[in-house]
CSV table of C-alpha atoms and ligand atoms in Angstrom, one decimal:
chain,number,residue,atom,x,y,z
Z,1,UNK,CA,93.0,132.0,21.7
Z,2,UNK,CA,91.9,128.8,19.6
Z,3,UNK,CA,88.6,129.0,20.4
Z,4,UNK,CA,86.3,130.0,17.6
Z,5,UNK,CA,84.5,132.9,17.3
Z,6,UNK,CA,81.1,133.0,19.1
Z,7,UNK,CA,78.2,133.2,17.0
Z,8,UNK,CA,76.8,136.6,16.9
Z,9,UNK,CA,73.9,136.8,20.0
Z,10,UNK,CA,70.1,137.9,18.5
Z,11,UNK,CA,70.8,141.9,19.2
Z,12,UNK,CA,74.3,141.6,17.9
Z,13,UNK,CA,74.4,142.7,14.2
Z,14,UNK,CA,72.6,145.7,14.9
Z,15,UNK,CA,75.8,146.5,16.8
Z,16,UNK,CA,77.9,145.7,13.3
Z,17,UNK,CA,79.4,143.0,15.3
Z,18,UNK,CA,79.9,140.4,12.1
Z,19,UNK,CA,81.6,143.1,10.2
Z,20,UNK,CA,83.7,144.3,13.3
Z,21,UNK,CA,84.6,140.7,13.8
Z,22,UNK,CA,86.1,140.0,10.1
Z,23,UNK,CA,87.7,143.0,10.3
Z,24,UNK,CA,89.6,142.2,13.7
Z,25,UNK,CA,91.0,139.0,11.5
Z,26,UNK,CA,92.8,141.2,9.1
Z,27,UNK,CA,93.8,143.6,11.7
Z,28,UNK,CA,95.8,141.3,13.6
Z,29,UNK,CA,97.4,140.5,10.4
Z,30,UNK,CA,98.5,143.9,10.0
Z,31,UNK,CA,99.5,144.1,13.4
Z,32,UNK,CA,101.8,140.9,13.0
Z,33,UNK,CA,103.1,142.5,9.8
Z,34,UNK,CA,104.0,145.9,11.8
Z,35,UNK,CA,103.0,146.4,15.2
Z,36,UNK,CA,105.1,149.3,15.4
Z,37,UNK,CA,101.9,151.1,12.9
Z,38,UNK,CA,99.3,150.6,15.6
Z,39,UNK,CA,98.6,152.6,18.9
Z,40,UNK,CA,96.2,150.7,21.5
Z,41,UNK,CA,94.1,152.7,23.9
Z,42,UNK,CA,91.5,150.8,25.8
Z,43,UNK,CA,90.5,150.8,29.6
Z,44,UNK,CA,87.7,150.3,32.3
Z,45,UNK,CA,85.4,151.9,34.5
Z,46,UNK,CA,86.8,151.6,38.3
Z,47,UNK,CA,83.5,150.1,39.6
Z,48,UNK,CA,85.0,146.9,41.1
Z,49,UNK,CA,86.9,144.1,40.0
Z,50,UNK,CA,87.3,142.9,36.7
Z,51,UNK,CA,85.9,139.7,35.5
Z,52,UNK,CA,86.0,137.0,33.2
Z,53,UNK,CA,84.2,138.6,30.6
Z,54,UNK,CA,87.1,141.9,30.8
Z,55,UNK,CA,90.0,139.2,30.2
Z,56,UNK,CA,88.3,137.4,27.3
Z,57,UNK,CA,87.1,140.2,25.7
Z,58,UNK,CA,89.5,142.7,26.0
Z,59,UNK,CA,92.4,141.8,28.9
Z,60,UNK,CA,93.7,139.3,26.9
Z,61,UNK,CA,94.2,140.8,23.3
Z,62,UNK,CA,95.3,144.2,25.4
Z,63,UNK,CA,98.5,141.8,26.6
Z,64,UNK,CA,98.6,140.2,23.5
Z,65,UNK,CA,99.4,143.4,21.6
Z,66,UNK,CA,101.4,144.8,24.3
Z,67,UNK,CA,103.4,141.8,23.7
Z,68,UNK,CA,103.8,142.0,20.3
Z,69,UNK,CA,105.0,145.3,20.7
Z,70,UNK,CA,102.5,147.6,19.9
Z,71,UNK,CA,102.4,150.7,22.3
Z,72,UNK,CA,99.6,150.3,24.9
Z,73,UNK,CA,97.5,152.8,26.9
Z,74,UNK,CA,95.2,151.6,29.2
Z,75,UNK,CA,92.7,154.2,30.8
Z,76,UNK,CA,91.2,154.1,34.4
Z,77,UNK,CA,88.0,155.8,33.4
Z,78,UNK,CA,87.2,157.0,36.8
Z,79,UNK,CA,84.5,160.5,35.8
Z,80,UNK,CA,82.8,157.6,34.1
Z,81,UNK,CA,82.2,155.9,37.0
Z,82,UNK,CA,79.7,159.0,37.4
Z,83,UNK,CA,77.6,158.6,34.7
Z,84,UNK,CA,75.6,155.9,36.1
Z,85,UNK,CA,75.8,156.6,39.9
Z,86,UNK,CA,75.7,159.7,42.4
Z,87,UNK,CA,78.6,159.1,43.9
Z,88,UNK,CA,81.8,157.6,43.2
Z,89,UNK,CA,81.9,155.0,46.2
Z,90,UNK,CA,85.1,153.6,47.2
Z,91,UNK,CA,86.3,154.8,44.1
Z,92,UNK,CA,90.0,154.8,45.4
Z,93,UNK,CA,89.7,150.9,46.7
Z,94,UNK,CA,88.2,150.3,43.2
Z,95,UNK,CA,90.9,152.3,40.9
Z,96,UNK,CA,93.7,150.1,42.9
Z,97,UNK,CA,91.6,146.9,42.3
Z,98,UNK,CA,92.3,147.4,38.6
Z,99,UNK,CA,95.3,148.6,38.8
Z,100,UNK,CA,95.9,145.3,40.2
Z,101,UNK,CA,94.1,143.9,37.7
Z,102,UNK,CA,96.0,145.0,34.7
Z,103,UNK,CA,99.4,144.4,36.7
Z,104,UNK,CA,97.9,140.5,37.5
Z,105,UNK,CA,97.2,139.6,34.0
Z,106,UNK,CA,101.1,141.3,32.6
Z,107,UNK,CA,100.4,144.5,32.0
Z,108,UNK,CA,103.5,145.9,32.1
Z,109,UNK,CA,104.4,149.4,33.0
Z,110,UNK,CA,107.6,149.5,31.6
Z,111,UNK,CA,106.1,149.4,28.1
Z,112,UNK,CA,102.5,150.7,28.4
Z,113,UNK,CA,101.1,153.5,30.5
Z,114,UNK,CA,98.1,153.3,33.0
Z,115,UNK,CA,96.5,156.5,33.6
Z,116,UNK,CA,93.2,158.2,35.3
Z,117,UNK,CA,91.9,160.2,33.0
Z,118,UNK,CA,90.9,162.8,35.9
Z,119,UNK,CA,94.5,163.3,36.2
Z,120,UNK,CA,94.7,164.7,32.6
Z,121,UNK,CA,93.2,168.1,32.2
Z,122,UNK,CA,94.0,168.5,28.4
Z,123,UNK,CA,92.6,165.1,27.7
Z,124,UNK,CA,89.2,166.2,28.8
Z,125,UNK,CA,89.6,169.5,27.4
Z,126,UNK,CA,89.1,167.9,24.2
Z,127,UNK,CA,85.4,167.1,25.3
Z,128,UNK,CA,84.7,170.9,24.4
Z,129,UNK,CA,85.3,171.3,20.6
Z,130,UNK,CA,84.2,167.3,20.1
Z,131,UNK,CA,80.8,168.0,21.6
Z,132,UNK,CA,80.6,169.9,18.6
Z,133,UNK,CA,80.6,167.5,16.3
Z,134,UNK,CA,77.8,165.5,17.4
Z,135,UNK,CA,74.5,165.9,17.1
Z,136,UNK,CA,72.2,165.3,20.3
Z,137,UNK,CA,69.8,162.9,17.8
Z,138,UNK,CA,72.7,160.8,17.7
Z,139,UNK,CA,73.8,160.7,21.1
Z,140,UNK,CA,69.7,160.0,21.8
Z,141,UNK,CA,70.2,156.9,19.4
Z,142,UNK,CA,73.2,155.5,21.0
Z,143,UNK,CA,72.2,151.8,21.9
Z,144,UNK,CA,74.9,151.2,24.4
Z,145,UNK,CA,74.0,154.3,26.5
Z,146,UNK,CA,70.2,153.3,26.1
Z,147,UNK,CA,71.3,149.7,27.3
Z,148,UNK,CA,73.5,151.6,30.5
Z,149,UNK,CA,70.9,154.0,30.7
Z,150,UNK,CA,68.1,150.7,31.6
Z,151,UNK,CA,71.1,149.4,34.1
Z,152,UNK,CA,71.1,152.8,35.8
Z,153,UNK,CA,71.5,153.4,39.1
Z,154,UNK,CA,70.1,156.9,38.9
Z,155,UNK,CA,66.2,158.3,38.4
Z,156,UNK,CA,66.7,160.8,36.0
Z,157,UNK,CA,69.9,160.7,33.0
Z,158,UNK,CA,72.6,162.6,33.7
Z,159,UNK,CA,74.3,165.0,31.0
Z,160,UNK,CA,77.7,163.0,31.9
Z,161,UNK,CA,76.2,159.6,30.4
Z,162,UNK,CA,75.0,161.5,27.7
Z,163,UNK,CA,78.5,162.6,26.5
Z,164,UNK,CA,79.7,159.4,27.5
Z,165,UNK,CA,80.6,158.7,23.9
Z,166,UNK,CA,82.3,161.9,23.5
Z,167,UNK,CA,84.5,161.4,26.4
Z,168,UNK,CA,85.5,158.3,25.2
Z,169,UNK,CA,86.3,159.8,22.2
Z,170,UNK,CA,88.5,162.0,24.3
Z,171,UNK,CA,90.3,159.2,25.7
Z,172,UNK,CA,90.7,157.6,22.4
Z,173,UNK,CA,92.0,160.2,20.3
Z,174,UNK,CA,94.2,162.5,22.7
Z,175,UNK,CA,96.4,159.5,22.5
Z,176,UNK,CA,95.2,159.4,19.0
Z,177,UNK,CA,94.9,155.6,19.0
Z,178,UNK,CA,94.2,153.5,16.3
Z,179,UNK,CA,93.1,150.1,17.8
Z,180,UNK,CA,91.1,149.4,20.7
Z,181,UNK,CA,90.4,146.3,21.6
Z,182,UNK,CA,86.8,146.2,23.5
Z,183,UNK,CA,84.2,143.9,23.9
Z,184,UNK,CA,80.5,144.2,21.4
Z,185,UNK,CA,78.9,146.6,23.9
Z,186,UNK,CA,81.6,149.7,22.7
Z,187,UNK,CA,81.2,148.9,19.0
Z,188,UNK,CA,78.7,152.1,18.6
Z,189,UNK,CA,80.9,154.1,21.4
Z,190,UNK,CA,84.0,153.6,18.5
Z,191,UNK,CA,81.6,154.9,16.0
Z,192,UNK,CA,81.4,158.3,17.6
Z,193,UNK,CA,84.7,158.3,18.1
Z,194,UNK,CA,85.2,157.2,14.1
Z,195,UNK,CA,82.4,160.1,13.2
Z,196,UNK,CA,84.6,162.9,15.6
Z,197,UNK,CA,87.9,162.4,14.2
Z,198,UNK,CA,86.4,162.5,10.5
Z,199,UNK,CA,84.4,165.6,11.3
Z,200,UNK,CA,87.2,167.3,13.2
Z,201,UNK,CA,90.0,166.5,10.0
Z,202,UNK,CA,87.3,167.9,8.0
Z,203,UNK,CA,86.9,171.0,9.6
Z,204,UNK,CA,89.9,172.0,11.0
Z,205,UNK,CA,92.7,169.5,9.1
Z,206,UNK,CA,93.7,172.0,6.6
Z,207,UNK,CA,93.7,168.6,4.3
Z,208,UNK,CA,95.5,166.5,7.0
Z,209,UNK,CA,94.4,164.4,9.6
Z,210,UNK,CA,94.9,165.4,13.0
Z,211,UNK,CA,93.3,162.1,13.9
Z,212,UNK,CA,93.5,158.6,13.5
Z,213,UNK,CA,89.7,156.9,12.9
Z,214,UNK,CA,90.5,154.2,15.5
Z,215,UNK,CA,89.2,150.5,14.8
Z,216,UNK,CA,87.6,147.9,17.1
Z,217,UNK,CA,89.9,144.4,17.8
Z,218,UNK,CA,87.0,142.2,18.9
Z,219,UNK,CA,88.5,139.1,20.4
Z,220,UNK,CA,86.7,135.3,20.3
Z,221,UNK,CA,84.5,136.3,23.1
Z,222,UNK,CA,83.0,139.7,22.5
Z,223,UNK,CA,80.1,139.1,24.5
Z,224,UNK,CA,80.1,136.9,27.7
Z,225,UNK,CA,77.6,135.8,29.3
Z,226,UNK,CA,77.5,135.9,33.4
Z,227,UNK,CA,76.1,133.3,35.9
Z,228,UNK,CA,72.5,134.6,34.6
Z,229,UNK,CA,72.6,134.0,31.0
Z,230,UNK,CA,73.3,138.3,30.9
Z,231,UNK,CA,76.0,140.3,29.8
Z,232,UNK,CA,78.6,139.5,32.4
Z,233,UNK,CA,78.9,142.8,34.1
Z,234,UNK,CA,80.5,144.2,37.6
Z,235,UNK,CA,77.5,145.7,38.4
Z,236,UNK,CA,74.8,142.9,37.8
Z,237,UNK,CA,75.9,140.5,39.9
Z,238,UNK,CA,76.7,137.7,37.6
Z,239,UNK,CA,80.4,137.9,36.8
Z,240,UNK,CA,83.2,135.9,38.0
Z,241,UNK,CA,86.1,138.0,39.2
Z,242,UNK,CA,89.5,137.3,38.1
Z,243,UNK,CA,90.6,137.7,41.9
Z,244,UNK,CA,88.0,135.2,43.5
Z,245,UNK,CA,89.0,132.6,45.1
Z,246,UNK,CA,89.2,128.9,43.5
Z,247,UNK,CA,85.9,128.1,46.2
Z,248,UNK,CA,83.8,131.4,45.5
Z,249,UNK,CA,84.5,130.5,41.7
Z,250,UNK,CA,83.0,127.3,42.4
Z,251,UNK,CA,80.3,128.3,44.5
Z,252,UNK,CA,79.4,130.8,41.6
Z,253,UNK,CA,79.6,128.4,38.8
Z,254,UNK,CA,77.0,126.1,40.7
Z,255,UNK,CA,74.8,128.6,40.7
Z,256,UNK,CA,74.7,129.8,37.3
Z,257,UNK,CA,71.9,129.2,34.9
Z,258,UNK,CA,71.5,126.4,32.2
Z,259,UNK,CA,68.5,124.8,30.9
Z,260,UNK,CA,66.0,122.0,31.5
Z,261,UNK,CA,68.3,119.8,28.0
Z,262,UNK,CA,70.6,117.3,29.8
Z,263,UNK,CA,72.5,116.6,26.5
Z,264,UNK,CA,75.5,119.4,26.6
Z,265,UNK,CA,75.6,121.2,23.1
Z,266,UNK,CA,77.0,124.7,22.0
Z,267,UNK,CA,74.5,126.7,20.2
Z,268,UNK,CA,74.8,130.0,21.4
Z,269,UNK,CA,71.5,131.6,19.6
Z,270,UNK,CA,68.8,128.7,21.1
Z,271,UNK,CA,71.2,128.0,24.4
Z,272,UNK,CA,72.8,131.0,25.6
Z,273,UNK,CA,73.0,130.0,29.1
Z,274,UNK,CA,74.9,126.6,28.6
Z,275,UNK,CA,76.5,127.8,25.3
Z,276,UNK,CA,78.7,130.1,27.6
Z,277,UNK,CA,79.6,128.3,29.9
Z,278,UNK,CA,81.2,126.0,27.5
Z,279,UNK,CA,82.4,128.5,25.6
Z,280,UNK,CA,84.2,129.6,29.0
Z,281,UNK,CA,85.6,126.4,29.4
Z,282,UNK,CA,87.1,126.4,25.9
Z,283,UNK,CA,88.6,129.7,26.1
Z,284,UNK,CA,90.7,128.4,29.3
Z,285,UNK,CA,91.1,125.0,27.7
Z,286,UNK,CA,92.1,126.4,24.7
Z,287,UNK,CA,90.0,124.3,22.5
Z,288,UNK,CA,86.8,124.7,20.3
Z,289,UNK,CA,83.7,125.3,22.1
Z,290,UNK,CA,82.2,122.0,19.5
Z,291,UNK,CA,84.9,119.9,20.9
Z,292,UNK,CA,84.3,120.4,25.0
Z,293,UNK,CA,80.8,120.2,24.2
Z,294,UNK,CA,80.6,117.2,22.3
Z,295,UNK,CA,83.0,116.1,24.9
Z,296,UNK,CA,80.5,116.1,28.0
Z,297,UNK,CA,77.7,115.3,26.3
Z,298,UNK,CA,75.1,113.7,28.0
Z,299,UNK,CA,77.3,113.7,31.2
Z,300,UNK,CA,74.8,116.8,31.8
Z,301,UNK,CA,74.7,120.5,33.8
Z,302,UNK,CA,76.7,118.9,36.4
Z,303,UNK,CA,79.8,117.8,34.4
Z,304,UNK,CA,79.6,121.0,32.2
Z,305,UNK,CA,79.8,123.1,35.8
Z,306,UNK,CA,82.7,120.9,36.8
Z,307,UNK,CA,84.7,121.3,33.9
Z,308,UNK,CA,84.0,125.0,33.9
Z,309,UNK,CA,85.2,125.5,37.1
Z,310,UNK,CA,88.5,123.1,36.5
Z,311,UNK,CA,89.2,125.3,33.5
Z,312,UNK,CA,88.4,128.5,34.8
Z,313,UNK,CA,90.5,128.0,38.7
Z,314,UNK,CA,93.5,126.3,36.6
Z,315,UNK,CA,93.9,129.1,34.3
Z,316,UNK,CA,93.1,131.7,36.5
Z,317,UNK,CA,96.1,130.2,39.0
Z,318,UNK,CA,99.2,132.1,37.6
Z,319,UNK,CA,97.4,135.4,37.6
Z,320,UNK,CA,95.5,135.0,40.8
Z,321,UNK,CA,99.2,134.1,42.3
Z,322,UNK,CA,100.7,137.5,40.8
Z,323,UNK,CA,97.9,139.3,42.0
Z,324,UNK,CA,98.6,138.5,45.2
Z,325,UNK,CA,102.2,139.6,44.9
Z,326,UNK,CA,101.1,143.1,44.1
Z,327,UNK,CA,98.6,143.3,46.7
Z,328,UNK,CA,101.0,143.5,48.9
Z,329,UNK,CA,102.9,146.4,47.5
Z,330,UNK,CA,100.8,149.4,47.3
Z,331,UNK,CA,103.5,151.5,47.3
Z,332,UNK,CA,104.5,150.5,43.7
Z,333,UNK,CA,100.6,150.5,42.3
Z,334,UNK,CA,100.6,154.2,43.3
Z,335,UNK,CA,103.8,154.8,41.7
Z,336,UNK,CA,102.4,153.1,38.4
Z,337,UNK,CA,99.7,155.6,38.6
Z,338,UNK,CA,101.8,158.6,39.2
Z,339,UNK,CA,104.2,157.5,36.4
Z,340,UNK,CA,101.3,157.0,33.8
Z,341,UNK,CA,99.7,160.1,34.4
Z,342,UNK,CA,103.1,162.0,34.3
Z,343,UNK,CA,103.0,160.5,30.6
Z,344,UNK,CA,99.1,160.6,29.4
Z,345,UNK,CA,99.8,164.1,30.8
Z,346,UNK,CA,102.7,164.7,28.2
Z,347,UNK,CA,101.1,162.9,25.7
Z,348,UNK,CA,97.7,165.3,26.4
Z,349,UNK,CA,99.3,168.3,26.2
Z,350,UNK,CA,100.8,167.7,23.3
Z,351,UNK,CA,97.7,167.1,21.4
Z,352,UNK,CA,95.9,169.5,22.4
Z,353,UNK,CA,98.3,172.4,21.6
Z,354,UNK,CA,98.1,170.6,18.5
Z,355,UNK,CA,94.2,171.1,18.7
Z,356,UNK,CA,93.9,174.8,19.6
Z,357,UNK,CA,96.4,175.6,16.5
Z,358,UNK,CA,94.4,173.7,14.2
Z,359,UNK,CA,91.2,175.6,15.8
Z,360,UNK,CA,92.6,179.1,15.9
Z,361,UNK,CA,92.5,179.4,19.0
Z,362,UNK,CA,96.5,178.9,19.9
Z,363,UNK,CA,96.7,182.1,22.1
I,401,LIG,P1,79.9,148.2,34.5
I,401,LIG,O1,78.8,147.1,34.9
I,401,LIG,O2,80.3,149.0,35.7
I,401,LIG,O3,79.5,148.9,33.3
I,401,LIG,P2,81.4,146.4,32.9
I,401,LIG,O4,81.6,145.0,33.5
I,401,LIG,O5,80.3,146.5,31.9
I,401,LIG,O6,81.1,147.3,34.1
I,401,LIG,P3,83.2,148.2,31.6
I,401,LIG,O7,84.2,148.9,32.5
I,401,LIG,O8,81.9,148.9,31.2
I,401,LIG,O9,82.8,146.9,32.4
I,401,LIG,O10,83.8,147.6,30.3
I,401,LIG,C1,85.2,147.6,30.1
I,401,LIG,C2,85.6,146.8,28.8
I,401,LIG,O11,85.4,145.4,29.0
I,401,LIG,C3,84.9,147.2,27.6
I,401,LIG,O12,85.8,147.1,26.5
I,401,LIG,C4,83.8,146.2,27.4
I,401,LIG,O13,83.4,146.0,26.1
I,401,LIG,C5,84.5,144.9,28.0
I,401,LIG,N1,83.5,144.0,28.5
I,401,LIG,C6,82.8,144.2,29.7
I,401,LIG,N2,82.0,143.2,29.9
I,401,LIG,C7,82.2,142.3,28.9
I,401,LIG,C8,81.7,141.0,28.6
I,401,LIG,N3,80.8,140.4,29.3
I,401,LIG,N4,82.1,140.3,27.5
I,401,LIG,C9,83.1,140.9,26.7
I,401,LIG,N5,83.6,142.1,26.9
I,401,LIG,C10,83.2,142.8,28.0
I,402,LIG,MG1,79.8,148.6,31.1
């Protein structure tokens, strides 16, 4: 992407996201130098369709790697689509949606594996000795599960989205993955994960590292905003799907947010609500944020919404036509599925034989 990076949003830097960010520039020089050195695991909750803010914080880079030839795994987090909610509502309709997803934007099952981590007993078998190595005060002082904790759809906080953390660690590390490209919100999620995989080649390495401590890959956009001037986020209403249609993209770009200014600038920190939506523009356009900005100028909301939703339905055109390929052939997403479980599973088991020796307990 060409765009540059967003300027860090008021809450950001508590997150580390400045550091996280100049590190992701030397990462993918190391990954250009030798992708064959870095292991990718990254995924999504199966609570509806991704969006806009999925593909340019994460999607995106996640083919990107692939691409360059650096070993993918992408989980479908479906137990954490309990943390938040009772029940796991069309939970099967939802897990196909991404698989879809993924397969849309060139995923490519060939090369990477897509997996349910429900399928994968030894993966979440890890959760045991890694619950171990946290501490409840920092799992208390997590700001990302404070922030899903607000979002909740539950009355009282379930011990599932406190461990959250730790079963991303699972997921992470049973793979033992060294990159993960995520967007801002999973920066303090990594830490755990960093923390556990210190702690655990501590305790039980024997002076090697069972581990990896994995690394965030922030892309341009670690942070977009939805149609509200919010996080864009499946479950708050505000996000653009990358399988809506070129009118209900429209429709929903009319209706998003901007501000009582008619000259069209891009300054993130004072103008959130604008500032993404030209940033969303540049990302499809492939130019600076500055540059489409400065472009509309006093044209005003109305020009800025109509370039938007140019950009966003022209670039979304390939993928929204592959899409529909695969939609048709539920046969082969199931297959996908079966076939990247059969290897997480492998992959699992493998691990955590590795685990159990390392923790005496190999009986
Ligand atoms: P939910 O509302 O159910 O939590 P979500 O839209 O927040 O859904 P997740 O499945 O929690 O999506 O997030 C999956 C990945 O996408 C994570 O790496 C997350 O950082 C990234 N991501 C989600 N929303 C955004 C966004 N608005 N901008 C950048 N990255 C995002
Ligand atoms: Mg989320």
């Amino acid at each position: 992407m060409n765009a540059t990076p967003q300027p860090a949003d008021p809450g950001a830097d508590a997150l580390g996201t400045s550091a996280a960010q100049a590190r992701s520039a030397v990462l993918e020089q190391l990954v250009r130098q030798d992708p064959g050195r870095f292991r990718v695991l990254t995924g999504d909750r199966p609570t509806g369709r991704l969006h806009l803010g999925h593909y340019f914080g994460t999607l995106h880079n996640r083919v990107r790697l692939q691409d360059l030839g650096v070993e993918l795994f992408v989980v479908i987090a479906d137990y954490q689509v309990l943390t938040d909610r009772d029940v796991a509502d069309n939970l099967t309709e939802y897990v196909e949606e991404l698989a879809l997803d993924y397969l849309a934007v060139g995923v490519d099952p060939a090369r990477s594996t897509v997996f349910t981590h429900s399928a994968v007993p030894a993966l979440n078998q890890l959760m045991l000795p890694f619950l171990s190595l946290v501490s409840v005060a920092e799992l208390n002082r997590n700001p990302t599960v404070k922030d899903e904790i607000a979002h909740s759809r539950q009355s009282a906080v379930s011990g599932l989205m406190f461990t959250y953390p730790v079963h991303q660690a699972a997921d992470i590390l049973f793979c033992k993955a060294n990159l993960v490209p995520v967007g801002q919100d999973q920066l303090p999620h990594l830490e755990v994960t960093r923390s556990i995989a210190r702690r655990f080649n501590d305790r039980y390495g024997h002076g090697a590292a069972v581990f990896p401590q994995p690394e965030a890959l922030l892309s341009s956009a670690p942070l977009l905003l939805g149609t509200d001037g919010t996080k864009m986020s499946k479950s708050r209403g505000n996000a653009i799907a990358l399988a809506a249609d070129a009118d209900e993209t429209a429709r929903l770009i009319k209706g998003a947010r901007t501000d009582a200014q008619r000259h069209i600038g891009y300054d993130p920190a004072t103008r959130p609500e604008v500032s993404s939506l030209v940033l969303l523009a540049a990302l499809c356009l492939g130019r600076s944020p500055q540059e489409v900005a400065e472009q509309i100028g006093s044209a005003g909301a109305a020009a800025l919404k109509k370039t938007v939703t140019d950009a966003v339905n022209e670039y979304l055109a390939p993928i929204r036509a592959r899409r529909a390929e695969f939609v048709a052939d539920r046969g082969y997403l199931r297959q996908v599925l079966r076939e990247g479980n059969e290897r997480a599973r492998a992959v699992a088991d493998a691990t955590l034989a590795e685990v159990r020796a390392a923790m005496n307990s190999d009986f």
